[in-house]
mmCIF file of C-alpha atoms in Angstrom:
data_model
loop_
_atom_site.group_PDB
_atom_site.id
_atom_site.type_symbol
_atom_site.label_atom_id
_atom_site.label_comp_id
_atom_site.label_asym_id
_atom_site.label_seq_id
_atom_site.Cartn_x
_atom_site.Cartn_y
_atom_site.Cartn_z
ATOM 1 C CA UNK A 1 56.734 151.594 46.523
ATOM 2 C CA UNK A 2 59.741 149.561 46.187
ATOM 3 C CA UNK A 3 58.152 146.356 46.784
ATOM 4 C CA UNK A 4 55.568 147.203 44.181
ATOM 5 C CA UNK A 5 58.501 147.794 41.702
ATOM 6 C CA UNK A 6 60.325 144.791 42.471
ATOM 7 C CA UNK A 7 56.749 142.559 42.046
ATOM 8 C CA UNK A 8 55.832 144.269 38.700
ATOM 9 C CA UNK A 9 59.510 143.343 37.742
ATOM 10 C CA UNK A 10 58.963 139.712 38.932
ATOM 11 C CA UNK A 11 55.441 139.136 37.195
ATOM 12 C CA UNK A 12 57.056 140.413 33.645
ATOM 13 C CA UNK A 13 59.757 138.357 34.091
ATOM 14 C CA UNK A 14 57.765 135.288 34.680
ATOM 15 C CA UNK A 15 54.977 136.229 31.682
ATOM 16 C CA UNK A 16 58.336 136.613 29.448
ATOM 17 C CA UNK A 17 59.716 132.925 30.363
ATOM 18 C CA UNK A 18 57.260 131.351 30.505
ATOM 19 C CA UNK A 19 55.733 131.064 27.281
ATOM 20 C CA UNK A 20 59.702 130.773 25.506
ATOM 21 C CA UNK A 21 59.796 127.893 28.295
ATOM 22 C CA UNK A 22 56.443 126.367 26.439
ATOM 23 C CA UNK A 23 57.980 127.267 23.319
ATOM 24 C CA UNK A 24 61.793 125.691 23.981
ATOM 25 C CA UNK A 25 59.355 122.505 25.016
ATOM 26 C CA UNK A 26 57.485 122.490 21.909
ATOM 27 C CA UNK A 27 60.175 122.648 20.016
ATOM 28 C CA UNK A 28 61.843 119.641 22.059
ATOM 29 C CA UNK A 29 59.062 117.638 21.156
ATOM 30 C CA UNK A 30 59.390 118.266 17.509
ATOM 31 C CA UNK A 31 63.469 117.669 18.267
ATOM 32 C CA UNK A 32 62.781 114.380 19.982
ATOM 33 C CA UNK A 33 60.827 112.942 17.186
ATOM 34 C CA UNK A 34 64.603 112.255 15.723
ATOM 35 C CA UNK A 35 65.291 110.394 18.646
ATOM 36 C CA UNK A 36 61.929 108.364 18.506
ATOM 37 C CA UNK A 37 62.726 105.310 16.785
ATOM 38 C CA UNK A 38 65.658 104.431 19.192
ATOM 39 C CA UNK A 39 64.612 106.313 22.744
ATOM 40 C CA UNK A 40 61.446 106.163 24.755
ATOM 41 C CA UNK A 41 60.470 108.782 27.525
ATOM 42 C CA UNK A 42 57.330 109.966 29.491
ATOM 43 C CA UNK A 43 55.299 107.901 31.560
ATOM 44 C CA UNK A 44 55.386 104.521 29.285
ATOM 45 C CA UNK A 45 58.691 104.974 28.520
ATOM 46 C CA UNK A 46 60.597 101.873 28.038
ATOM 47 C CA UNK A 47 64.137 100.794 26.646
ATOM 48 C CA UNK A 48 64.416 100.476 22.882
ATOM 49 C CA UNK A 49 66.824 100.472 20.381
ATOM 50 C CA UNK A 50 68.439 103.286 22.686
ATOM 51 C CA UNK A 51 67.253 103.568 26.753
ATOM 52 C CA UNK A 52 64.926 105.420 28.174
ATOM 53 C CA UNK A 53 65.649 108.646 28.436
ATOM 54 C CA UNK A 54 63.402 109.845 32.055
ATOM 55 C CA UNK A 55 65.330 110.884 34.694
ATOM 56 C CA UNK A 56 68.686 111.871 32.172
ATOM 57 C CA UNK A 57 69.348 114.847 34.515
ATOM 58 C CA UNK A 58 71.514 114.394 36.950
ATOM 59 C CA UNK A 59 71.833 110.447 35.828
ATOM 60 C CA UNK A 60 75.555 108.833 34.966
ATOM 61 C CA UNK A 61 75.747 107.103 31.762
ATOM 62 C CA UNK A 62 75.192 103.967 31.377
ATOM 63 C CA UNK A 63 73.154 103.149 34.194
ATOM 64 C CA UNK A 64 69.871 102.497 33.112
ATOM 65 C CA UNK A 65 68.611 98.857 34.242
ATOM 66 C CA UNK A 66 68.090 96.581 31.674
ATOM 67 C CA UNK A 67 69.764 98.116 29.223
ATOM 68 C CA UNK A 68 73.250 96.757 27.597
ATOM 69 C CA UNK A 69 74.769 99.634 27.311
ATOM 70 C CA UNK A 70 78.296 99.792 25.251
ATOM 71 C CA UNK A 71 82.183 99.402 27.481
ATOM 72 C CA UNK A 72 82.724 102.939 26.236
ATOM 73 C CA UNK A 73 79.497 104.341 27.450
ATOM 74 C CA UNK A 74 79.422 102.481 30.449
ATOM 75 C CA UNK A 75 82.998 103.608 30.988
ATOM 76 C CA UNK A 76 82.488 107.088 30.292
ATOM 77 C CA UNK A 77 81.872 108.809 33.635
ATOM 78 C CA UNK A 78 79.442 111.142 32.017
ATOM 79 C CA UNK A 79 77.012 112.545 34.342
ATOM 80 C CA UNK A 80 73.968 114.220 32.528
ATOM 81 C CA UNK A 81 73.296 117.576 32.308
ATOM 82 C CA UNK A 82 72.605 120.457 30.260
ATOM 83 C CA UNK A 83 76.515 120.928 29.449
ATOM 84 C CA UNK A 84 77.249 117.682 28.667
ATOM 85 C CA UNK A 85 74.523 116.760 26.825
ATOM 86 C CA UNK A 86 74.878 119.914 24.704
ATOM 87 C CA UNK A 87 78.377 118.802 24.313
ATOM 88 C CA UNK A 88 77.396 114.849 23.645
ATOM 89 C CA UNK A 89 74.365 115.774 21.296
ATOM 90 C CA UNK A 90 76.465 117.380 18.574
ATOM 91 C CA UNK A 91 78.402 114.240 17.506
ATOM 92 C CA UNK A 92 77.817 111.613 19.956
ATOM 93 C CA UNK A 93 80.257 109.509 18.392
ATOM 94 C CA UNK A 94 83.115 111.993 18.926
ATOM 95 C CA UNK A 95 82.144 112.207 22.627
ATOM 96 C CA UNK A 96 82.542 108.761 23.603
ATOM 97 C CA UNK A 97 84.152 106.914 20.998
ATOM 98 C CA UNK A 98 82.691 103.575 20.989
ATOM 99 C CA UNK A 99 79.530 104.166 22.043
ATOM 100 C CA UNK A 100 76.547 101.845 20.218
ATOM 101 C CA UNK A 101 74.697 104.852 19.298
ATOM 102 C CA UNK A 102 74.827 105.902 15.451
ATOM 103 C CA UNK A 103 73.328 108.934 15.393
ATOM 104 C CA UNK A 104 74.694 112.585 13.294
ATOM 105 C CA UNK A 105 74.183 114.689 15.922
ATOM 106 C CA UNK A 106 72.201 118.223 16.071
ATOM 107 C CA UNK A 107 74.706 121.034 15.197
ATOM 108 C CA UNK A 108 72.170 123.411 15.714
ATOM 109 C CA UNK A 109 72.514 124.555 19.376
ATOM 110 C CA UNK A 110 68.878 126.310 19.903
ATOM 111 C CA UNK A 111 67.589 122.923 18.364
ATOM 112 C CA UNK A 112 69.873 120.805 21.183
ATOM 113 C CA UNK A 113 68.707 122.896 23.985
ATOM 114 C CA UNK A 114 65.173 123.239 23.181
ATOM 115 C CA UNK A 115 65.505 118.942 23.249
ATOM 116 C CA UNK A 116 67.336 119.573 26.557
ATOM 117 C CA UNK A 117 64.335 121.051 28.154
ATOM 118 C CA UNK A 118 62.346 118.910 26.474
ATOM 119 C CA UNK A 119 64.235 115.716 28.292
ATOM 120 C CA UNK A 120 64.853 117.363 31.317
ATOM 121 C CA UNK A 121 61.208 117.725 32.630
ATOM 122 C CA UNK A 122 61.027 113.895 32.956
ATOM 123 C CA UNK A 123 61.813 112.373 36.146
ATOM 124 C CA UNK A 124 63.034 108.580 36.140
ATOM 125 C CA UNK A 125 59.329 107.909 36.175
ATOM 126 C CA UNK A 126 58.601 109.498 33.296
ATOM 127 C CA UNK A 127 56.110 112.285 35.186
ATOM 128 C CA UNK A 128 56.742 115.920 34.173
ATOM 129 C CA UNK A 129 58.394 117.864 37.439
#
């Protein structure tokens, strides 16, 4: 009976994240069209105004190749992750001063994590884990 229990518990978990998961990415998309003009990601991602954004988990800053990044952003010693780029998202400029990129920010912190899982299922290919 017990194992029953904990399964039933497991499957309603999983139907409850899964579509706020698909939601969360939906709304990323929507998020990232703000980043559009400068970033690239996905599987023909390139380097733009801004670099490619696939693989930004886990990645340090300013280490895509062929991009010129900025002293300050190359000098950082960010490593990406959810924290940090929560943290970097709402003013970038305040985050690392100097940086090239001249961009607002998003205040709104279900709007910056919804982008977060939105950039986060790219690999540095650009496939979706």
């Amino acid at each position: 009976m017990m194992k029953r229990v904990i399964m039933i518990g497991l499957t309603c978990a999983a139907s409850i994240a899964g579509p706020a998961y698909a939601q969360d990415l939906a709304a990323g998309a929507t998020s990232f069209k703000k980043c559009g003009p400068c970033h690239d990601v996905g599987p023909t991602g390139k380097n733009k105004v801004g670099p490619v954004l696939n693989g930004l988990d886990g990645r340090k800053s300013g280490t895509v190749a062929g991009y010129n990044y900025s002293d300050a952003n190359k000098a950082s010693g960010v490593t990406w992750n959810e924290e940090s780029f929560l943290d970097y998202i709402k003013d970038p400029k305040a985050k690392i001063p100097g940086t090239k990129m001249t961009f607002a920010g998003i205040k709104n912190e279900a709007e910056a994590k919804a982008l977060w899982a939105y950039l986060q299922q790219y690999d540095a290919d650009g496939k979706t884990k």
